[in-house]
Amino acid sequence: MKAEKLLHRGAERIKIDFPYNQEVASELRKIPDCKWSQSHKVWHIPYTKDAFRMLKALFPEIEFVKNEVQQHEEQSSMPVITLVSGGLSPVARGIYVYVLDRRIIVKMPKNEADIQFITSLRFTKWDAGTRSWNIPNYPGNTEKIKAHFAGRITRWEEAFADMNDSGRSARKAEVLAIKTLNGRIKLIFAFQK
């Protein structure tokens, strides 16, 4: 049984990963706001001290897995985000960067200097729906973002489609399925009636 930090619908949660067991699921439901995620296929609980304590009390043998960002922060002597009562506000969470094939999505607290930097990158747009900045993934943009936000990036995720060098096309009998950031699946295939 493992527990790990999870970003689910823009909120920090603790995911609990275990082989299917109805008794374990029943015990987990004792924790307030414990939910099943259909998209992640795991149980998850709030990212709070109270929920963490209850989880540890119910399952003392649980193993806590640190994600790559937490391990990197520890190695670079940066503080790891700690559990606080009531969860973390978007401002306290820091800066999230999602690097995709064609764009970079940056979620960050409002800060005039950071906004000025982000808007200096060509063709950057604000997405009010997701409350994030969309930046084209042009050569050099990831390096500029890493340099500007050095030491402040809370989460850095990269999701690239595994495709051949000939571009985003599929051979005649091939279908490419790409999981997008919002959990949908994008299908690319050659035209067939």
CSV table of N, CA and C in Angstrom, one decimal, residues 6-10 39-40 96-107 127 130-135 155-161 177-186:
chain,number,residue,atom,x,y,z
A,6,LEU,N,-0.9,14.0,-5.2
A,6,LEU,CA,-1.6,13.9,-6.4
A,6,LEU,C,-2.3,15.2,-6.7
A,7,LEU,N,-2.2,15.7,-8.0
A,7,LEU,CA,-2.9,16.9,-8.4
A,7,LEU,C,-4.1,16.4,-9.1
A,8,HIS,N,-5.3,16.6,-8.5
A,8,HIS,CA,-6.6,16.1,-9.1
A,8,HIS,C,-7.5,17.3,-9.2
A,9,ARG,N,-7.9,17.6,-10.5
A,9,ARG,CA,-8.8,18.8,-10.8
A,9,ARG,C,-8.3,20.1,-10.2
A,10,GLY,N,-7.0,20.3,-10.2
A,10,GLY,CA,-6.4,21.5,-9.7
A,10,GLY,C,-6.2,21.6,-8.2
A,39,SER,N,-10.8,8.9,-13.2
A,39,SER,CA,-9.7,9.2,-14.2
A,39,SER,C,-8.4,8.6,-13.8
A,40,HIS,N,-8.0,8.7,-12.5
A,40,HIS,CA,-6.8,8.1,-12.0
A,40,HIS,C,-6.8,6.7,-11.5
A,96,TYR,N,3.4,25.8,-11.0
A,96,TYR,CA,3.3,24.5,-11.7
A,96,TYR,C,3.6,24.7,-13.2
A,97,VAL,N,4.4,23.9,-13.8
A,97,VAL,CA,4.8,24.0,-15.2
A,97,VAL,C,4.5,22.6,-15.9
A,98,TYR,N,3.7,22.6,-16.9
A,98,TYR,CA,3.3,21.4,-17.6
A,98,TYR,C,3.8,21.6,-19.1
A,99,VAL,N,4.8,20.8,-19.5
A,99,VAL,CA,5.4,20.9,-20.8
A,99,VAL,C,4.8,19.9,-21.7
A,100,LEU,N,4.1,20.3,-22.8
A,100,LEU,CA,3.5,19.4,-23.7
A,100,LEU,C,4.2,19.5,-25.1
A,101,ASP,N,3.8,18.8,-26.1
A,101,ASP,CA,4.4,18.8,-27.4
A,101,ASP,C,4.5,20.2,-27.9
A,102,ARG,N,3.4,20.9,-28.0
A,102,ARG,CA,3.3,22.2,-28.7
A,102,ARG,C,3.2,23.4,-27.7
A,103,ARG,N,2.9,23.2,-26.5
A,103,ARG,CA,2.7,24.3,-25.6
A,103,ARG,C,3.2,24.0,-24.2
A,104,ILE,N,3.4,25.1,-23.4
A,104,ILE,CA,3.8,25.0,-22.0
A,104,ILE,C,2.7,25.7,-21.2
A,105,ILE,N,2.2,25.0,-20.2
A,105,ILE,CA,1.2,25.6,-19.4
A,105,ILE,C,1.8,26.0,-18.0
A,106,VAL,N,1.6,27.2,-17.6
A,106,VAL,CA,2.2,27.7,-16.4
A,106,VAL,C,1.1,28.2,-15.5
A,107,LYS,N,1.0,27.6,-14.3
A,107,LYS,CA,0.1,28.0,-13.2
A,107,LYS,C,0.9,28.7,-12.1
A,127,ASP,N,-5.4,31.9,-20.2
A,127,ASP,CA,-6.6,31.1,-20.3
A,127,ASP,C,-7.4,31.2,-19.0
A,130,THR,N,-8.9,27.8,-17.2
A,130,THR,CA,-8.0,27.0,-16.4
A,130,THR,C,-7.1,27.9,-15.5
A,131,ARG,N,-7.2,29.2,-15.6
A,131,ARG,CA,-6.5,30.2,-14.8
A,131,ARG,C,-5.0,29.9,-14.9
A,132,SER,N,-4.5,29.8,-16.2
A,132,SER,CA,-3.1,29.5,-16.4
A,132,SER,C,-2.7,30.2,-17.7
A,133,TRP,N,-1.3,30.3,-17.8
A,133,TRP,CA,-0.7,30.9,-19.0
A,133,TRP,C,-0.4,29.8,-20.0
A,134,ASN,N,-0.7,30.0,-21.3
A,134,ASN,CA,-0.4,29.1,-22.4
A,134,ASN,C,0.7,29.7,-23.2
A,135,ILE,N,1.9,29.0,-23.3
A,135,ILE,CA,3.0,29.5,-24.0
A,135,ILE,C,3.4,28.5,-25.0
A,155,ARG,N,6.1,22.1,-9.2
A,155,ARG,CA,5.9,20.9,-10.0
A,155,ARG,C,6.3,21.2,-11.4
A,156,TRP,N,7.1,20.3,-12.0
A,156,TRP,CA,7.5,20.3,-13.4
A,156,TRP,C,7.1,19.0,-14.0
A,157,GLU,N,6.2,19.0,-15.0
A,157,GLU,CA,5.8,17.7,-15.6
A,157,GLU,C,5.9,17.9,-17.1
A,158,GLU,N,6.4,16.8,-17.8
A,158,GLU,CA,6.5,16.8,-19.2
A,158,GLU,C,5.7,15.6,-19.7
A,159,ALA,N,4.9,15.9,-20.8
A,159,ALA,CA,4.1,14.8,-21.4
A,159,ALA,C,4.2,15.0,-22.9
A,160,PHE,N,5.1,14.2,-23.5
A,160,PHE,CA,5.3,14.2,-24.9
A,160,PHE,C,4.7,13.0,-25.6
A,161,ALA,N,4.1,13.2,-26.7
A,161,ALA,CA,3.5,12.0,-27.5
A,161,ALA,C,4.7,11.3,-28.1
A,177,ALA,N,-2.9,7.2,-29.9
A,177,ALA,CA,-3.7,7.6,-28.8
A,177,ALA,C,-2.9,8.4,-27.9
A,178,ILE,N,-3.2,9.7,-27.6
A,178,ILE,CA,-2.4,10.5,-26.7
A,178,ILE,C,-3.3,11.0,-25.6
A,179,LYS,N,-2.9,10.8,-24.4
A,179,LYS,CA,-3.6,11.3,-23.2
A,179,LYS,C,-3.3,12.7,-23.0
A,180,THR,N,-4.3,13.6,-23.0
A,180,THR,CA,-4.0,15.0,-22.8
A,180,THR,C,-4.0,15.4,-21.4
A,181,LEU,N,-3.6,16.7,-21.1
A,181,LEU,CA,-3.5,17.2,-19.7
A,181,LEU,C,-4.8,17.1,-19.0
A,182,ASN,N,-5.9,17.4,-19.7
A,182,ASN,CA,-7.2,17.4,-19.0
A,182,ASN,C,-7.8,16.0,-18.9
A,183,GLY,N,-7.1,14.9,-19.2
A,183,GLY,CA,-7.6,13.6,-19.0
A,183,GLY,C,-8.3,13.0,-20.2
A,184,ARG,N,-8.4,13.7,-21.3
A,184,ARG,CA,-9.1,13.2,-22.5
A,184,ARG,C,-8.0,12.5,-23.3
A,185,ILE,N,-8.5,11.7,-24.3
A,185,ILE,CA,-7.6,11.0,-25.2
A,185,ILE,C,-7.8,11.6,-26.6
A,186,LYS,N,-6.7,12.0,-27.2
A,186,LYS,CA,-6.6,12.5,-28.6
A,186,LYS,C,-6.2,11.4,-29.5
